[in-house]
PDB file of C-alpha atoms in Angstrom:
ATOM      1  CA  UNK A   1      -0.036   0.269  -0.122  1.00  0.00           C
ATOM      2  CA  UNK A   2       3.030   2.079   0.795  1.00  0.00           C
ATOM      3  CA  UNK A   3       4.288   1.633  -2.668  1.00  0.00           C
ATOM      4  CA  UNK A   4       0.834   2.054  -4.424  1.00  0.00           C
ATOM      5  CA  UNK A   5       0.539   5.230  -2.646  1.00  0.00           C
ATOM      6  CA  UNK A   6       3.619   6.945  -2.941  1.00  0.00           C
ATOM      7  CA  UNK A   7       3.741   6.113  -6.833  1.00  0.00           C
ATOM      8  CA  UNK A   8       0.155   8.126  -7.089  1.00  0.00           C
ATOM      9  CA  UNK A   9       2.060  10.919  -4.805  1.00  0.00           C
ATOM     10  CA  UNK A  10       4.460  11.088  -7.402  1.00  0.00           C
ATOM     11  CA  UNK A  11       2.841  10.672 -10.693  1.00  0.00           C
ATOM     12  CA  UNK A  12       0.458  13.228  -9.020  1.00  0.00           C
ATOM     13  CA  UNK A  13       3.433  15.518  -8.416  1.00  0.00           C
ATOM     14  CA  UNK A  14       4.516  15.064 -12.225  1.00  0.00           C
ATOM     15  CA  UNK A  15       0.873  15.979 -13.130  1.00  0.00           C
ATOM     16  CA  UNK A  16       1.263  19.601 -11.406  1.00  0.00           C
ATOM     17  CA  UNK A  17       4.713  20.366 -12.550  1.00  0.00           C
ATOM     18  CA  UNK A  18       3.624  19.430 -16.668  1.00  0.00           C
ATOM     19  CA  UNK A  19       0.510  21.952 -16.145  1.00  0.00           C
ATOM     20  CA  UNK A  20       2.716  24.775 -14.538  1.00  0.00           C
ATOM     21  CA  UNK A  21       5.010  24.153 -17.189  1.00  0.00           C
ATOM     22  CA  UNK A  22       2.657  24.676 -20.241  1.00  0.00           C
ATOM     23  CA  UNK A  23       0.946  27.533 -18.101  1.00  0.00           C
ATOM     24  CA  UNK A  24       4.351  29.098 -17.929  1.00  0.00           C
ATOM     25  CA  UNK A  25       4.854  28.950 -21.896  1.00  0.00           C
ATOM     26  CA  UNK A  26       2.092  29.832 -23.182  1.00  0.00           C
ATOM     27  CA  UNK A  27       0.878  33.399 -21.135  1.00  0.00           C
ATOM     28  CA  UNK A  28      -1.105  34.751 -24.030  1.00  0.00           C
ATOM     29  CA  UNK A  29      -4.472  36.035 -24.820  1.00  0.00           C
ATOM     30  CA  UNK A  30      -7.566  35.083 -26.845  1.00  0.00           C
ATOM     31  CA  UNK A  31      -8.266  39.154 -27.229  1.00  0.00           C
ATOM     32  CA  UNK A  32      -7.999  40.996 -30.423  1.00  0.00           C
ATOM     33  CA  UNK A  33      -5.341  43.790 -30.739  1.00  0.00           C
ATOM     34  CA  UNK A  34      -8.349  46.164 -30.680  1.00  0.00           C
ATOM     35  CA  UNK A  35     -10.017  44.754 -27.586  1.00  0.00           C
ATOM     36  CA  UNK A  36      -6.496  44.812 -26.084  1.00  0.00           C
ATOM     37  CA  UNK A  37      -6.550  48.497 -27.231  1.00  0.00           C
ATOM     38  CA  UNK A  38      -9.935  49.612 -25.658  1.00  0.00           C
ATOM     39  CA  UNK A  39      -8.244  48.548 -22.297  1.00  0.00           C
ATOM     40  CA  UNK A  40      -5.673  51.514 -22.790  1.00  0.00           C
ATOM     41  CA  UNK A  41      -2.386  48.858 -23.491  1.00  0.00           C
ATOM     42  CA  UNK A  42      -0.520  46.864 -26.383  1.00  0.00           C
ATOM     43  CA  UNK A  43       1.517  44.129 -26.472  1.00  0.00           C
ATOM     44  CA  UNK A  44       3.834  44.565 -29.952  1.00  0.00           C
ATOM     45  CA  UNK A  45       6.613  42.687 -31.322  1.00  0.00           C
ATOM     46  CA  UNK A  46       9.660  44.192 -32.353  1.00  0.00           C
ATOM     47  CA  UNK A  47      13.145  42.769 -33.546  1.00  0.00           C
ATOM     48  CA  UNK A  48      15.420  43.800 -30.346  1.00  0.00           C
ATOM     49  CA  UNK A  49      19.161  43.607 -32.488  1.00  0.00           C
ATOM     50  CA  UNK A  50      18.597  45.611 -35.371  1.00  0.00           C
ATOM     51  CA  UNK A  51      19.679  48.813 -35.162  1.00  0.00           C
ATOM     52  CA  UNK A  52      17.842  51.641 -36.914  1.00  0.00           C
ATOM     53  CA  UNK A  53      14.408  49.441 -36.880  1.00  0.00           C
ATOM     54  CA  UNK A  54      14.173  47.595 -34.065  1.00  0.00           C
ATOM     55  CA  UNK A  55      16.584  48.054 -31.391  1.00  0.00           C
ATOM     56  CA  UNK A  56      16.552  47.451 -27.549  1.00  0.00           C
ATOM     57  CA  UNK A  57      19.032  50.356 -26.145  1.00  0.00           C
ATOM     58  CA  UNK A  58      21.161  49.831 -23.009  1.00  0.00           C
ATOM     59  CA  UNK A  59      18.885  52.005 -21.130  1.00  0.00           C
ATOM     60  CA  UNK A  60      16.209  49.932 -21.708  1.00  0.00           C
ATOM     61  CA  UNK A  61      14.358  51.928 -24.329  1.00  0.00           C
ATOM     62  CA  UNK A  62      13.713  50.917 -27.853  1.00  0.00           C
ATOM     63  CA  UNK A  63      14.369  52.854 -30.891  1.00  0.00           C
ATOM     64  CA  UNK A  64      14.180  52.349 -34.623  1.00  0.00           C
ATOM     65  CA  UNK A  65      11.739  52.874 -37.817  1.00  0.00           C
ATOM     66  CA  UNK A  66       9.640  49.737 -36.848  1.00  0.00           C
ATOM     67  CA  UNK A  67       9.428  51.172 -33.490  1.00  0.00           C
ATOM     68  CA  UNK A  68       8.178  54.120 -34.691  1.00  0.00           C
ATOM     69  CA  UNK A  69       5.737  52.604 -36.832  1.00  0.00           C
ATOM     70  CA  UNK A  70       4.421  50.759 -34.116  1.00  0.00           C
ATOM     71  CA  UNK A  71       3.898  53.037 -32.437  1.00  0.00           C
ATOM     72  CA  UNK A  72       2.022  55.313 -34.576  1.00  0.00           C
ATOM     73  CA  UNK A  73      -0.512  52.446 -35.067  1.00  0.00           C
ATOM     74  CA  UNK A  74      -0.556  52.331 -31.390  1.00  0.00           C
ATOM     75  CA  UNK A  75      -1.443  55.785 -30.827  1.00  0.00           C
ATOM     76  CA  UNK A  76      -4.432  55.295 -33.840  1.00  0.00           C
ATOM     77  CA  UNK A  77      -5.674  52.621 -31.859  1.00  0.00           C
ATOM     78  CA  UNK A  78      -5.500  54.989 -29.180  1.00  0.00           C
ATOM     79  CA  UNK A  79      -2.624  53.542 -26.836  1.00  0.00           C
ATOM     80  CA  UNK A  80      -0.072  56.135 -25.713  1.00  0.00           C
ATOM     81  CA  UNK A  81       3.317  55.055 -25.889  1.00  0.00           C
ATOM     82  CA  UNK A  82       4.103  54.348 -22.068  1.00  0.00           C
ATOM     83  CA  UNK A  83       1.333  51.945 -22.078  1.00  0.00           C
ATOM     84  CA  UNK A  84       3.114  49.465 -24.660  1.00  0.00           C
ATOM     85  CA  UNK A  85       5.054  46.397 -23.657  1.00  0.00           C
ATOM     86  CA  UNK A  86       7.801  45.684 -26.360  1.00  0.00           C
ATOM     87  CA  UNK A  87       8.451  42.055 -26.801  1.00  0.00           C
ATOM     88  CA  UNK A  88      11.323  40.414 -28.617  1.00  0.00           C
ATOM     89  CA  UNK A  89      10.019  38.494 -31.810  1.00  0.00           C
ATOM     90  CA  UNK A  90      12.922  36.465 -33.545  1.00  0.00           C
ATOM     91  CA  UNK A  91      12.077  35.847 -36.947  1.00  0.00           C
ATOM     92  CA  UNK A  92      11.501  32.244 -36.418  1.00  0.00           C
ATOM     93  CA  UNK A  93       8.913  32.763 -33.626  1.00  0.00           C
ATOM     94  CA  UNK A  94       6.846  35.521 -35.156  1.00  0.00           C
ATOM     95  CA  UNK A  95       3.599  33.700 -35.915  1.00  0.00           C
ATOM     96  CA  UNK A  96       3.716  31.473 -32.909  1.00  0.00           C
ATOM     97  CA  UNK A  97       3.632  34.375 -31.077  1.00  0.00           C
ATOM     98  CA  UNK A  98       0.780  36.298 -32.829  1.00  0.00           C
ATOM     99  CA  UNK A  99      -1.259  32.317 -32.989  1.00  0.00           C
ATOM    100  CA  UNK A 100      -0.900  32.303 -29.150  1.00  0.00           C
ATOM    101  CA  UNK A 101      -1.835  35.807 -28.297  1.00  0.00           C
ATOM    102  CA  UNK A 102       1.304  36.533 -26.393  1.00  0.00           C
ATOM    103  CA  UNK A 103       1.647  39.805 -28.792  1.00  0.00           C
ATOM    104  CA  UNK A 104      -1.457  42.244 -29.866  1.00  0.00           C
ATOM    105  CA  UNK A 105       0.745  42.303 -33.568  1.00  0.00           C
ATOM    106  CA  UNK A 106       4.111  42.299 -35.124  1.00  0.00           C
ATOM    107  CA  UNK A 107       6.432  44.873 -36.546  1.00  0.00           C
ATOM    108  CA  UNK A 108       9.608  43.318 -37.084  1.00  0.00           C
ATOM    109  CA  UNK A 109      11.184  43.386 -40.710  1.00  0.00           C
ATOM    110  CA  UNK A 110       8.358  40.712 -41.653  1.00  0.00           C
ATOM    111  CA  UNK A 111       7.950  40.455 -45.059  1.00  0.00           C
ATOM    112  CA  UNK A 112       4.804  39.146 -46.697  1.00  0.00           C
ATOM    113  CA  UNK A 113       4.663  36.092 -48.407  1.00  0.00           C
ATOM    114  CA  UNK A 114       1.977  33.054 -49.004  1.00  0.00           C
ATOM    115  CA  UNK A 115       3.666  30.806 -46.622  1.00  0.00           C
ATOM    116  CA  UNK A 116       3.233  33.235 -43.852  1.00  0.00           C
ATOM    117  CA  UNK A 117      -0.177  34.308 -44.800  1.00  0.00           C
ATOM    118  CA  UNK A 118      -1.527  30.483 -44.240  1.00  0.00           C
ATOM    119  CA  UNK A 119      -0.971  31.553 -40.749  1.00  0.00           C
ATOM    120  CA  UNK A 120      -1.254  35.047 -40.070  1.00  0.00           C
ATOM    121  CA  UNK A 121      -2.321  37.951 -41.654  1.00  0.00           C
ATOM    122  CA  UNK A 122      -0.613  41.259 -42.623  1.00  0.00           C
ATOM    123  CA  UNK A 123      -1.503  44.998 -43.076  1.00  0.00           C
ATOM    124  CA  UNK A 124       0.560  47.323 -44.794  1.00  0.00           C
ATOM    125  CA  UNK A 125       3.008  47.060 -46.323  1.00  0.00           C
ATOM    126  CA  UNK A 126       4.626  50.227 -44.488  1.00  0.00           C
ATOM    127  CA  UNK A 127       8.065  49.555 -46.051  1.00  0.00           C
ATOM    128  CA  UNK A 128       9.096  47.960 -49.283  1.00  0.00           C
ATOM    129  CA  UNK A 129      12.598  46.863 -48.928  1.00  0.00           C
ATOM    130  CA  UNK A 130      14.975  44.833 -50.905  1.00  0.00           C
ATOM    131  CA  UNK A 131      18.452  43.702 -50.907  1.00  0.00           C
ATOM    132  CA  UNK A 132      21.555  45.791 -51.438  1.00  0.00           C
ATOM    133  CA  UNK A 133      24.963  46.347 -50.243  1.00  0.00           C
ATOM    134  CA  UNK A 134      26.932  48.097 -47.401  1.00  0.00           C
ATOM    135  CA  UNK A 135      30.262  48.587 -48.278  1.00  0.00           C
ATOM    136  CA  UNK A 136      32.752  51.113 -46.461  1.00  0.00           C
ATOM    137  CA  UNK A 137      32.545  54.579 -47.078  1.00  0.00           C
ATOM    138  CA  UNK A 138      35.747  55.104 -49.104  1.00  0.00           C
ATOM    139  CA  UNK A 139      34.903  51.952 -51.305  1.00  0.00           C
ATOM    140  CA  UNK A 140      34.534  53.690 -54.782  1.00  0.00           C
ATOM    141  CA  UNK A 141      34.719  50.285 -56.815  1.00  0.00           C
ATOM    142  CA  UNK A 142      31.548  48.678 -55.687  1.00  0.00           C
ATOM    143  CA  UNK A 143      28.422  50.712 -56.901  1.00  0.00           C
ATOM    144  CA  UNK A 144      25.842  47.746 -57.337  1.00  0.00           C
ATOM    145  CA  UNK A 145      25.587  44.279 -57.664  1.00  0.00           C
ATOM    146  CA  UNK A 146      27.023  44.335 -61.218  1.00  0.00           C
ATOM    147  CA  UNK A 147      30.285  45.346 -60.005  1.00  0.00           C
ATOM    148  CA  UNK A 148      30.624  42.890 -57.314  1.00  0.00           C
ATOM    149  CA  UNK A 149      32.919  40.203 -59.833  1.00  0.00           C
ATOM    150  CA  UNK A 150      35.725  39.109 -58.297  1.00  0.00           C
ATOM    151  CA  UNK A 151      34.788  40.743 -54.909  1.00  0.00           C
ATOM    152  CA  UNK A 152      34.063  38.757 -51.592  1.00  0.00           C
ATOM    153  CA  UNK A 153      30.496  39.323 -50.406  1.00  0.00           C
ATOM    154  CA  UNK A 154      29.234  37.959 -47.080  1.00  0.00           C
ATOM    155  CA  UNK A 155      25.791  37.722 -45.912  1.00  0.00           C
ATOM    156  CA  UNK A 156      24.732  35.133 -43.384  1.00  0.00           C
ATOM    157  CA  UNK A 157      24.425  30.936 -43.697  1.00  0.00           C
ATOM    158  CA  UNK A 158      21.373  30.280 -45.233  1.00  0.00           C
ATOM    159  CA  UNK A 159      20.057  33.383 -45.501  1.00  0.00           C
ATOM    160  CA  UNK A 160      17.674  34.495 -49.201  1.00  0.00           C
ATOM    161  CA  UNK A 161      20.154  37.209 -49.571  1.00  0.00           C
ATOM    162  CA  UNK A 162      23.129  34.649 -49.549  1.00  0.00           C
ATOM    163  CA  UNK A 163      21.267  32.272 -52.087  1.00  0.00           C
ATOM    164  CA  UNK A 164      20.496  35.094 -54.219  1.00  0.00           C
ATOM    165  CA  UNK A 165      24.382  36.072 -54.691  1.00  0.00           C
ATOM    166  CA  UNK A 166      25.064  32.510 -55.206  1.00  0.00           C
ATOM    167  CA  UNK A 167      22.367  32.018 -57.841  1.00  0.00           C
ATOM    168  CA  UNK A 168      23.013  35.412 -59.410  1.00  0.00           C
ATOM    169  CA  UNK A 169      25.913  36.539 -59.243  1.00  0.00           C
ATOM    170  CA  UNK A 170      28.092  33.130 -59.834  1.00  0.00           C
ATOM    171  CA  UNK A 171      31.556  35.675 -60.344  1.00  0.00           C
ATOM    172  CA  UNK A 172      31.448  36.804 -56.670  1.00  0.00           C
ATOM    173  CA  UNK A 173      33.272  34.933 -53.682  1.00  0.00           C
ATOM    174  CA  UNK A 174      30.388  34.557 -51.157  1.00  0.00           C
ATOM    175  CA  UNK A 175      31.605  34.688 -47.377  1.00  0.00           C
ATOM    176  CA  UNK A 176      28.616  33.615 -45.052  1.00  0.00           C
ATOM    177  CA  UNK A 177      28.634  33.694 -41.083  1.00  0.00           C
ATOM    178  CA  UNK A 178      26.221  33.067 -38.405  1.00  0.00           C
ATOM    179  CA  UNK A 179      25.353  36.388 -37.903  1.00  0.00           C
ATOM    180  CA  UNK A 180      25.837  39.878 -39.618  1.00  0.00           C
ATOM    181  CA  UNK A 181      27.833  41.373 -36.621  1.00  0.00           C
ATOM    182  CA  UNK A 182      30.454  38.939 -38.130  1.00  0.00           C
ATOM    183  CA  UNK A 183      30.368  40.405 -41.701  1.00  0.00           C
ATOM    184  CA  UNK A 184      30.811  43.968 -40.278  1.00  0.00           C
ATOM    185  CA  UNK A 185      34.003  42.899 -38.644  1.00  0.00           C
ATOM    186  CA  UNK A 186      35.098  41.416 -41.656  1.00  0.00           C
ATOM    187  CA  UNK A 187      34.117  44.575 -43.750  1.00  0.00           C
ATOM    188  CA  UNK A 188      36.326  46.446 -41.123  1.00  0.00           C
ATOM    189  CA  UNK A 189      39.073  43.914 -41.703  1.00  0.00           C
ATOM    190  CA  UNK A 190      39.059  44.027 -45.274  1.00  0.00           C
ATOM    191  CA  UNK A 191      38.713  40.359 -45.278  1.00  0.00           C
ATOM    192  CA  UNK A 192      35.101  41.289 -47.118  1.00  0.00           C
ATOM    193  CA  UNK A 193      33.974  43.998 -49.713  1.00  0.00           C
ATOM    194  CA  UNK A 194      30.746  44.002 -49.075  1.00  0.00           C
ATOM    195  CA  UNK A 195      27.863  42.869 -46.762  1.00  0.00           C
ATOM    196  CA  UNK A 196      24.429  41.948 -48.297  1.00  0.00           C
ATOM    197  CA  UNK A 197      20.972  41.978 -46.836  1.00  0.00           C
ATOM    198  CA  UNK A 198      17.615  44.303 -46.951  1.00  0.00           C
ATOM    199  CA  UNK A 199      18.332  47.888 -47.509  1.00  0.00           C
ATOM    200  CA  UNK A 200      16.873  49.219 -44.679  1.00  0.00           C
ATOM    201  CA  UNK A 201      18.912  46.339 -42.314  1.00  0.00           C
ATOM    202  CA  UNK A 202      21.924  47.809 -43.641  1.00  0.00           C
ATOM    203  CA  UNK A 203      21.131  51.805 -43.983  1.00  0.00           C
ATOM    204  CA  UNK A 204      20.404  50.352 -39.993  1.00  0.00           C
ATOM    205  CA  UNK A 205      23.908  49.488 -39.707  1.00  0.00           C
ATOM    206  CA  UNK A 206      25.312  52.304 -41.261  1.00  0.00           C
ATOM    207  CA  UNK A 207      23.509  54.588 -38.481  1.00  0.00           C
ATOM    208  CA  UNK A 208      25.292  53.447 -36.181  1.00  0.00           C
ATOM    209  CA  UNK A 209      28.569  53.844 -37.135  1.00  0.00           C
ATOM    210  CA  UNK A 210      28.335  57.216 -39.287  1.00  0.00           C
ATOM    211  CA  UNK A 211      30.931  58.221 -42.202  1.00  0.00           C
ATOM    212  CA  UNK A 212      32.098  54.826 -41.868  1.00  0.00           C
ATOM    213  CA  UNK A 213      29.983  52.654 -43.945  1.00  0.00           C
ATOM    214  CA  UNK A 214      27.535  53.101 -47.047  1.00  0.00           C
ATOM    215  CA  UNK A 215      24.188  51.714 -48.954  1.00  0.00           C
ATOM    216  CA  UNK A 216      25.441  51.220 -52.594  1.00  0.00           C
ATOM    217  CA  UNK A 217      22.993  50.520 -55.428  1.00  0.00           C
ATOM    218  CA  UNK A 218      19.223  50.364 -56.247  1.00  0.00           C
ATOM    219  CA  UNK A 219      17.969  47.266 -54.728  1.00  0.00           C
ATOM    220  CA  UNK A 220      17.775  43.857 -56.256  1.00  0.00           C
ATOM    221  CA  UNK A 221      14.879  41.886 -54.907  1.00  0.00           C
ATOM    222  CA  UNK A 222      11.763  43.235 -53.529  1.00  0.00           C
ATOM    223  CA  UNK A 223      10.322  42.454 -49.509  1.00  0.00           C
ATOM    224  CA  UNK A 224       7.155  43.889 -48.708  1.00  0.00           C
ATOM    225  CA  UNK A 225       7.326  44.404 -44.601  1.00  0.00           C
ATOM    226  CA  UNK A 226       3.986  44.046 -43.155  1.00  0.00           C
ATOM    227  CA  UNK A 227       2.567  44.008 -39.275  1.00  0.00           C
ATOM    228  CA  UNK A 228       1.290  40.466 -38.594  1.00  0.00           C
ATOM    229  CA  UNK A 229      -2.154  40.205 -37.141  1.00  0.00           C
ATOM    230  CA  UNK A 230      -4.016  37.592 -35.952  1.00  0.00           C
ATOM    231  CA  UNK A 231      -5.192  34.977 -39.121  1.00  0.00           C
ATOM    232  CA  UNK A 232      -8.967  36.147 -39.599  1.00  0.00           C
ATOM    233  CA  UNK A 233      -8.693  39.412 -37.482  1.00  0.00           C
ATOM    234  CA  UNK A 234     -10.089  42.077 -40.445  1.00  0.00           C
ATOM    235  CA  UNK A 235     -10.881  44.559 -38.097  1.00  0.00           C
ATOM    236  CA  UNK A 236      -7.675  44.791 -36.618  1.00  0.00           C
ATOM    237  CA  UNK A 237      -6.106  44.974 -39.931  1.00  0.00           C
ATOM    238  CA  UNK A 238      -8.360  47.711 -41.476  1.00  0.00           C
ATOM    239  CA  UNK A 239      -7.422  49.879 -38.863  1.00  0.00           C
ATOM    240  CA  UNK A 240      -3.766  49.370 -39.027  1.00  0.00           C
ATOM    241  CA  UNK A 241      -4.000  49.648 -42.621  1.00  0.00           C
ATOM    242  CA  UNK A 242      -5.999  53.364 -41.634  1.00  0.00           C
ATOM    243  CA  UNK A 243      -3.011  53.914 -39.754  1.00  0.00           C
ATOM    244  CA  UNK A 244      -0.237  53.523 -42.115  1.00  0.00           C
ATOM    245  CA  UNK A 245      -2.157  55.251 -44.611  1.00  0.00           C
ATOM    246  CA  UNK A 246      -2.502  58.435 -42.480  1.00  0.00           C
ATOM    247  CA  UNK A 247       1.421  58.014 -41.060  1.00  0.00           C
ATOM    248  CA  UNK A 248       2.458  58.664 -44.783  1.00  0.00           C
ATOM    249  CA  UNK A 249       0.238  61.460 -46.098  1.00  0.00           C
ATOM    250  CA  UNK A 250       1.066  63.000 -43.003  1.00  0.00           C
ATOM    251  CA  UNK A 251       4.476  63.174 -43.233  1.00  0.00           C
ATOM    252  CA  UNK A 252       5.359  61.050 -39.992  1.00  0.00           C
ATOM    253  CA  UNK A 253       6.546  58.050 -42.074  1.00  0.00           C
ATOM    254  CA  UNK A 254       8.982  60.301 -43.630  1.00  0.00           C
ATOM    255  CA  UNK A 255      10.166  61.755 -40.594  1.00  0.00           C
ATOM    256  CA  UNK A 256      10.570  58.497 -38.735  1.00  0.00           C
ATOM    257  CA  UNK A 257      12.563  57.091 -41.514  1.00  0.00           C
ATOM    258  CA  UNK A 258      15.047  59.992 -41.788  1.00  0.00           C
ATOM    259  CA  UNK A 259      15.255  60.482 -38.004  1.00  0.00           C
ATOM    260  CA  UNK A 260      15.654  56.291 -37.426  1.00  0.00           C
ATOM    261  CA  UNK A 261      18.363  55.478 -40.458  1.00  0.00           C
ATOM    262  CA  UNK A 262      18.155  58.097 -43.438  1.00  0.00           C
ATOM    263  CA  UNK A 263      20.290  61.276 -41.963  1.00  0.00           C
ATOM    264  CA  UNK A 264      22.817  59.209 -40.125  1.00  0.00           C
ATOM    265  CA  UNK A 265      23.274  56.699 -43.104  1.00  0.00           C
ATOM    266  CA  UNK A 266      23.033  59.114 -46.168  1.00  0.00           C
ATOM    267  CA  UNK A 267      20.266  57.077 -47.230  1.00  0.00           C
ATOM    268  CA  UNK A 268      17.354  59.001 -49.168  1.00  0.00           C
ATOM    269  CA  UNK A 269      13.591  58.281 -48.210  1.00  0.00           C
ATOM    270  CA  UNK A 270      12.530  55.810 -50.408  1.00  0.00           C
ATOM    271  CA  UNK A 271       8.944  56.186 -52.062  1.00  0.00           C
ATOM    272  CA  UNK A 272       6.265  55.058 -49.642  1.00  0.00           C
ATOM    273  CA  UNK A 273       4.499  51.913 -50.298  1.00  0.00           C
ATOM    274  CA  UNK A 274       0.672  51.308 -51.125  1.00  0.00           C
ATOM    275  CA  UNK A 275      -0.962  49.504 -48.664  1.00  0.00           C
ATOM    276  CA  UNK A 276      -2.642  46.650 -50.116  1.00  0.00           C
ATOM    277  CA  UNK A 277      -6.149  45.721 -48.807  1.00  0.00           C
ATOM    278  CA  UNK A 278      -6.468  42.242 -50.209  1.00  0.00           C
TER     279      UNK A 278
END
C-alpha cells in the first residue's frame, strides 16, 4: 500500500509540474488587438537587435523605424507609448507569438509571403525593402551588384540574400557567417568587400557608425514589410491599414525614416508603398 500511495503521489506531482510548465509557456490572450487597445494597452513584437529598425538600447528603451511605426499605429488605436509593452519577436517565432496571443501584433522587418499568410494576416506593407549592399565609406569600386565580380561579399548562412548572390552573381566570392555582426567585422578588416541583406537593415548598421559605411546601388529584390496580426482579424487589420496610410500622408512616415536611419546613413527616404487591402 505504501508503494502504491508513493506512486500516486509521484504521478500527481509530475502532473502538477507539467500543468505549471504548460501555463508558463503560454501566457497568451484570446483578445484581439483592438480589444486590448480598448483596455488602454498593447503588446507589440519587435526585433531587439536591428539598429535603426528595432533595437533594445542599453538603458532599456527601444528605438528604430519599426518602433516608430508601432508607436504611431498604437496611437491611432488609442494607446499611448507608455502603455506599450515591447516583446522580442525573433524571425522564427513571429507566427507563434501571434497565434498564441502573446503579442497583439508584430512590426519586425516581417516580409509578407504566401506561406506566412496561411498562419497570420498582414496589414501594410508599410515599407518595401530589397536586397542591397553595404560597403566602407571610402569604397569607390562597388556601386551595385553588377560591380561585384571578383569581390568577396558577406551574408548570413542559409539566408535568402546569400542564396541570391550564389544564384545570380556566380562570379562573386560568397562568405557566410552566422551573424551580420561577423560580416561587419570582415568589412572592417578588409576580409570582405561588401555585406548584403535588405537595404533598410544595412542602412540601420550604417546609422550606428556615421561616416564609416554606406549603402550603394539600387535594390535588386523586393520584400514587402507588413504588420502581422491574428488570422481572420479583419477589423484590426483594417484599422492598422488606416493608420499606416495616415502615417504616410501626414509626413510622419518620412520623419520616422529619416530620424531612424536616413540621416545617419546618408540614405534618402524611398517612395512610400501603397497599402494592399486584399
